[in-house]
């Protein structure tokens, strides 16, 4: 049960919860939901669930966690999703991350969604006037959703949406890493101390330039988790990128005596390999096809914005895409759900 006390949510707390590799899938989702709660909860319950593109709108909520919400309300949600598949798909594969349904409809040119009979009836049944959500969506169509009914129409400004887009990159990286750990494919390629000192490296972690990138990433993440966490949460979040050089995610490991190490685990996107694109070109192309800007792609992969632009140009050249619109169409043809479905 979620406590009703309201408090501000610190994005670094959410990022740390995203990298809990030891919790079960249900406990991982529950931990994130409880951390995110102050951002969304407005007295009308909250729901959290994972999804993928293969699910029907009705089945997306089948294994959802409910907070301060009557379980009898879940069939209403599933019925609404099934009756509005285009809207459900649009919301789930929208690249904004943090959104309010009514505001999203207006900005997307869908008009006032409250005027649609099906939505108006659902809002009436749920006793809400809006829904707010924080959600991730990854290349391949997997994602995580946290949503809450609202007693008032919500709006999130551009700065706030950008902040939580960065947090979402970590939630996606954490979910993907958990899958890799379960499949025993998340190799440890470097072990560092919180000071940035390299204790052990193998594979690509032995390359001098990449070792330096890891050291700098560890120092940035430690700064973000230190005094900057409370003094400047937005700056702390920007400093701690979701990946390092498009290869690794950084996670804690504790050994005997409580000594803490930072482990760089391989956490690349597993994507189709069309027309000899490199792994990094594939990742950039798929993220761009989700509608993400180069700056956010750089944050998500731990690359500079100029590097993202270069990889994107190479991918478009190899795929014969003359514009981002062409690129989206080509990537969709490879089986990834469109961002504007």
Coordinates of C-alpha atoms in Angstrom, one line a residue:
X1 CA 0.0 0.0 0.0
X2 CA 1.4 3.4 -1.0
X3 CA 1.4 6.0 1.8
X4 CA -0.7 9.0 1.2
X5 CA 1.8 11.5 2.4
X6 CA 3.0 13.7 -0.4
X7 CA 6.6 14.6 -0.9
X8 CA 8.8 15.7 -3.7
X9 CA 10.4 12.9 -5.8
X10 CA 14.1 13.0 -6.4
X11 CA 15.1 11.7 -9.9
X12 CA 18.3 10.2 -8.5
X13 CA 16.3 8.0 -6.2
X14 CA 14.4 6.7 -9.2
X15 CA 17.5 6.1 -11.2
X16 CA 19.0 4.1 -8.3
X17 CA 15.9 2.0 -8.0
X18 CA 16.0 1.3 -11.8
X19 CA 19.4 -0.6 -11.3
X20 CA 18.2 -3.0 -8.6
X21 CA 19.3 -6.2 -10.2
X22 CA 18.6 -8.5 -7.3
X23 CA 14.8 -7.8 -6.9
X24 CA 12.2 -10.0 -8.6
X25 CA 10.5 -8.5 -11.6
X26 CA 7.4 -7.7 -9.4
X27 CA 9.5 -6.2 -6.6
X28 CA 11.6 -4.1 -9.1
X29 CA 8.4 -2.7 -10.6
X30 CA 6.9 -2.1 -7.1
X31 CA 10.1 -0.3 -5.9
X32 CA 10.1 2.0 -8.9
X33 CA 6.3 2.7 -8.5
X34 CA 6.7 3.7 -4.8
X35 CA 9.6 6.0 -5.7
X36 CA 7.8 7.6 -8.6
X37 CA 4.5 7.9 -6.7
X38 CA 4.9 11.6 -5.6
X39 CA 5.3 12.7 -9.2
X40 CA 1.9 11.2 -10.4
X41 CA -0.4 10.3 -7.5
X42 CA -3.4 12.6 -7.2
X43 CA -5.8 10.6 -5.0
X44 CA -7.3 8.4 -7.6
X45 CA -5.1 5.4 -7.5
X46 CA -2.1 4.4 -9.6
X47 CA -1.2 1.5 -11.9
X48 CA 2.2 0.1 -12.9
X49 CA 3.0 -2.5 -15.6
X50 CA 5.4 -3.6 -18.2
X51 CA 4.4 -4.2 -21.9
X52 CA 5.7 -5.1 -25.3
X53 CA 4.5 -4.6 -28.8
X54 CA 3.2 -8.1 -29.2
X55 CA 0.5 -7.5 -26.5
X56 CA -3.1 -6.6 -27.3
X57 CA -4.4 -3.4 -25.7
X58 CA -6.5 -5.4 -23.3
X59 CA -3.7 -7.7 -22.2
X60 CA -1.2 -4.9 -21.4
X61 CA -2.7 -4.5 -17.9
X62 CA -3.1 -8.2 -17.1
X63 CA -0.2 -8.3 -14.6
X64 CA -0.4 -4.8 -13.4
X65 CA 0.3 -3.6 -9.9
X66 CA -2.5 -1.5 -8.4
X67 CA -2.0 1.1 -5.7
X68 CA -5.0 2.6 -3.8
X69 CA -7.2 1.4 -6.6
X70 CA -10.1 -1.0 -6.5
X71 CA -9.1 -4.2 -8.3
X72 CA -12.6 -4.2 -9.8
X73 CA -11.6 -1.1 -11.7
X74 CA -9.0 -3.1 -13.8
X75 CA -11.6 -4.6 -16.2
X76 CA -12.8 -1.1 -16.9
X77 CA -9.2 -0.1 -17.9
X78 CA -8.9 -3.2 -20.1
X79 CA -12.2 -2.6 -21.7
X80 CA -11.3 1.0 -22.4
X81 CA -8.0 0.0 -23.9
X82 CA -9.6 -2.6 -26.2
X83 CA -12.3 -0.1 -27.3
X84 CA -9.6 2.6 -28.1
X85 CA -6.7 0.6 -29.7
X86 CA -5.3 3.5 -31.7
X87 CA -5.2 5.8 -28.7
X88 CA -3.8 3.1 -26.5
X89 CA -1.0 2.4 -29.0
X90 CA -0.3 6.0 -29.5
X91 CA 0.1 6.7 -25.8
X92 CA 2.2 3.6 -25.1
X93 CA 4.6 4.2 -28.0
X94 CA 4.8 8.0 -27.5
X95 CA 8.4 9.2 -27.0
X96 CA 7.6 11.9 -24.5
X97 CA 8.0 9.8 -21.3
X98 CA 6.2 12.1 -18.9
X99 CA 2.7 13.1 -20.1
X100 CA -0.8 14.1 -19.2
X101 CA -3.4 12.6 -21.4
X102 CA -5.6 15.7 -22.0
X103 CA -2.6 17.9 -22.7
X104 CA -1.0 15.3 -24.9
X105 CA -4.2 15.1 -27.0
X106 CA -4.2 18.9 -27.6
X107 CA -0.5 19.1 -28.4
X108 CA -0.8 16.1 -30.8
X109 CA -3.7 17.7 -32.7
X110 CA -6.1 15.1 -31.4
X111 CA -8.4 17.8 -29.9
X112 CA -9.9 17.6 -26.4
X113 CA -10.0 13.9 -25.7
X114 CA -12.6 14.5 -23.0
X115 CA -15.1 15.2 -25.7
X116 CA -14.8 11.7 -27.1
X117 CA -17.7 9.6 -25.8
X118 CA -15.7 6.5 -24.8
X119 CA -13.1 8.6 -22.9
X120 CA -15.8 10.8 -21.3
X121 CA -17.6 7.7 -20.1
X122 CA -14.3 6.1 -18.8
X123 CA -13.4 9.3 -16.9
X124 CA -16.8 9.3 -15.4
X125 CA -16.5 5.6 -14.3
X126 CA -13.0 6.2 -12.9
X127 CA -14.1 9.5 -11.3
X128 CA -11.1 11.3 -12.9
X129 CA -10.7 14.3 -15.3
X130 CA -7.2 13.3 -16.6
X131 CA -4.5 10.7 -16.5
X132 CA -0.8 11.4 -15.9
X133 CA 1.9 8.8 -16.8
X134 CA 5.6 8.2 -16.8
X135 CA 6.6 5.6 -19.3
X136 CA 9.5 4.1 -21.2
X137 CA 9.5 2.7 -24.7
X138 CA 12.5 1.0 -26.3
X139 CA 13.5 -0.2 -29.7
X140 CA 11.7 -3.4 -30.2
X141 CA 8.6 -2.2 -28.4
X142 CA 9.2 -3.1 -24.8
X143 CA 8.3 -0.6 -22.1
X144 CA 7.2 0.3 -18.6
X145 CA 4.3 2.4 -17.5
X146 CA 3.3 4.2 -14.3
X147 CA 0.0 6.0 -14.5
X148 CA -2.4 7.7 -12.1
X149 CA -5.9 9.1 -12.4
X150 CA -6.1 12.9 -11.8
X151 CA -8.6 15.1 -10.0
X152 CA -7.5 18.0 -12.1
X153 CA -6.2 18.5 -15.6
X154 CA -2.4 18.2 -15.5
X155 CA 0.3 19.9 -17.6
X156 CA 4.0 19.3 -17.5
X157 CA 6.3 22.0 -18.8
X158 CA 9.1 21.3 -21.3
X159 CA 11.8 21.4 -18.7
X160 CA 10.1 18.9 -16.5
X161 CA 9.4 16.5 -19.5
X162 CA 13.1 16.7 -20.5
X163 CA 14.2 15.9 -17.0
X164 CA 12.0 12.8 -16.8
X165 CA 13.0 11.7 -20.4
X166 CA 16.5 11.4 -19.0
X167 CA 15.2 9.4 -16.0
X168 CA 13.3 7.2 -18.4
X169 CA 16.5 6.3 -20.2
X170 CA 17.8 4.8 -17.0
X171 CA 14.6 2.9 -16.4
X172 CA 14.9 1.4 -19.9
X173 CA 18.6 0.6 -19.3
X174 CA 17.8 -1.0 -16.0
X175 CA 15.0 -3.2 -17.4
X176 CA 17.2 -4.2 -20.3
X177 CA 20.1 -5.0 -18.0
X178 CA 17.9 -7.1 -15.8
X179 CA 16.9 -9.2 -18.8
X180 CA 20.6 -9.6 -19.8
X181 CA 21.5 -10.7 -16.3
X182 CA 18.7 -13.2 -16.2
X183 CA 20.0 -14.5 -19.6
X184 CA 23.6 -14.4 -18.3
X185 CA 24.7 -12.2 -21.2
X186 CA 25.5 -9.1 -19.2
X187 CA 29.3 -9.5 -19.0
X188 CA 31.3 -7.6 -16.4
X189 CA 34.0 -5.8 -18.5
X190 CA 35.3 -3.5 -15.8
X191 CA 35.4 -3.0 -12.1
X192 CA 36.2 0.4 -10.6
X193 CA 36.3 2.0 -7.2
X194 CA 34.0 5.0 -6.5
X195 CA 37.1 7.1 -6.9
X196 CA 37.2 6.1 -10.6
X197 CA 40.3 3.9 -10.1
X198 CA 40.2 0.9 -12.4
X199 CA 40.5 -2.4 -10.5
X200 CA 39.9 -4.9 -13.3
X201 CA 39.1 -4.8 -17.0
X202 CA 38.6 -7.3 -19.8
X203 CA 37.2 -7.2 -23.3
X204 CA 36.5 -3.7 -24.7
X205 CA 37.1 -2.4 -21.1
X206 CA 40.9 -2.8 -21.7
X207 CA 41.1 -0.2 -24.4
X208 CA 42.8 3.0 -23.0
X209 CA 40.2 5.4 -24.4
X210 CA 37.3 3.4 -23.1
X211 CA 38.9 3.0 -19.7
X212 CA 39.1 6.8 -19.5
X213 CA 35.4 7.1 -20.5
X214 CA 34.5 4.7 -17.7
X215 CA 36.5 6.6 -15.2
X216 CA 34.9 9.8 -16.1
X217 CA 31.4 8.2 -16.1
X218 CA 32.0 6.8 -12.6
X219 CA 33.1 10.2 -11.3
X220 CA 30.0 11.9 -12.8
X221 CA 27.6 9.3 -11.4
X222 CA 29.3 9.6 -7.9
X223 CA 28.9 13.4 -8.0
X224 CA 25.3 13.0 -9.0
X225 CA 24.6 10.6 -6.1
X226 CA 26.5 12.9 -3.6
X227 CA 25.8 16.5 -2.7
X228 CA 24.4 17.3 -6.1
X229 CA 21.5 14.9 -5.5
X230 CA 19.7 17.4 -3.3
X231 CA 21.5 20.6 -4.2
X232 CA 20.7 20.3 -8.0
X233 CA 18.6 17.2 -8.9
X234 CA 18.3 18.3 -12.5
X235 CA 22.0 18.8 -12.9
X236 CA 22.7 15.5 -11.1
X237 CA 20.5 13.7 -13.5
X238 CA 22.1 15.3 -16.5
X239 CA 25.6 14.3 -15.2
X240 CA 24.7 10.6 -14.8
X241 CA 24.2 9.3 -18.4
X242 CA 22.2 6.1 -18.9
X243 CA 25.1 4.3 -20.6
X244 CA 28.8 4.7 -21.2
X245 CA 30.1 4.9 -24.8
X246 CA 27.0 3.0 -26.0
X247 CA 28.3 -0.1 -24.3
X248 CA 27.9 -0.3 -20.6
X249 CA 25.7 0.5 -17.7
X250 CA 27.2 1.2 -14.3
X251 CA 25.9 -0.7 -11.2
X252 CA 27.0 -1.2 -7.6
X253 CA 28.5 -4.3 -6.3
X254 CA 29.2 -4.8 -2.6
X255 CA 31.8 -7.3 -1.3
X256 CA 32.8 -8.6 2.1
X257 CA 33.2 -5.8 4.6
X258 CA 30.7 -3.6 2.8
X259 CA 33.3 -2.4 0.3
X260 CA 31.6 -0.9 -2.7
X261 CA 32.7 -1.3 -6.3
X262 CA 31.2 0.1 -9.5
X263 CA 30.8 -2.5 -12.2
X264 CA 30.5 -1.8 -15.9
X265 CA 28.1 -4.4 -17.4
X266 CA 27.6 -4.7 -21.1
X267 CA 24.1 -3.5 -21.9
X268 CA 23.8 -2.8 -25.6
X269 CA 20.5 -2.8 -27.5
X270 CA 20.0 -6.1 -29.3
X271 CA 18.7 -5.0 -32.6
X272 CA 18.3 -6.3 -36.2
X273 CA 21.4 -5.8 -38.4
X274 CA 20.2 -4.4 -41.7
X275 CA 22.6 -3.5 -44.5
X276 CA 25.7 -3.9 -42.4
X277 CA 25.0 -1.1 -39.9
X278 CA 27.3 -1.2 -36.9
X279 CA 25.8 -1.9 -33.5
X280 CA 26.0 1.8 -32.6
X281 CA 24.4 2.9 -35.9
X282 CA 21.6 0.5 -35.3
X283 CA 21.0 1.8 -31.8
X284 CA 21.0 5.4 -32.9
X285 CA 18.7 4.7 -35.9
X286 CA 16.2 2.8 -33.7
X287 CA 16.1 5.5 -31.0
X288 CA 15.7 8.2 -33.7
X289 CA 12.8 6.3 -35.2
X290 CA 11.1 6.4 -31.7
X291 CA 11.1 10.2 -32.2
X292 CA 13.9 11.0 -29.8
X293 CA 16.1 14.1 -30.4
X294 CA 19.9 13.7 -30.9
X295 CA 20.6 15.2 -27.5
X296 CA 18.5 12.7 -25.7
X297 CA 19.9 9.8 -27.8
X298 CA 23.4 11.0 -26.7
X299 CA 22.3 10.9 -23.1
X300 CA 20.8 7.5 -23.4
X301 CA 23.8 6.0 -25.0
X302 CA 26.5 8.1 -23.3
X303 CA 27.7 9.6 -26.5
X304 CA 28.3 13.2 -27.6
X305 CA 25.5 14.9 -29.6
X306 CA 28.0 15.3 -32.5
X307 CA 28.7 11.5 -32.4
X308 CA 25.0 10.8 -32.5
X309 CA 24.6 13.0 -35.6
X310 CA 27.6 11.3 -37.3
X311 CA 26.2 7.7 -36.6
X312 CA 22.8 8.8 -37.7
X313 CA 24.1 10.2 -41.0
X314 CA 26.0 7.0 -41.6
X315 CA 22.9 4.8 -40.8
X316 CA 20.7 6.9 -43.1
X317 CA 23.3 6.7 -45.9
X318 CA 23.5 2.9 -45.6
X319 CA 19.8 2.5 -45.5
X320 CA 19.2 5.0 -48.3
X321 CA 17.1 7.2 -46.1
X322 CA 17.0 10.9 -47.2
X323 CA 15.2 12.1 -44.1
X324 CA 14.2 11.1 -40.6
X325 CA 10.7 10.3 -42.0
X326 CA 12.3 7.8 -44.4
X327 CA 14.4 6.4 -41.6
X328 CA 11.3 5.9 -39.4
X329 CA 9.5 4.1 -42.2
X330 CA 12.5 1.8 -42.8
X331 CA 13.0 0.9 -39.2
X332 CA 9.2 0.2 -38.8
X333 CA 9.6 -2.2 -41.8
X334 CA 12.2 -4.1 -39.7
X335 CA 9.5 -4.9 -37.1
X336 CA 9.7 -2.0 -34.6
X337 CA 6.4 -0.3 -33.7
X338 CA 6.1 3.2 -35.0
X339 CA 6.4 6.1 -32.5
X340 CA 3.2 7.7 -33.9
X341 CA 1.0 4.6 -34.1

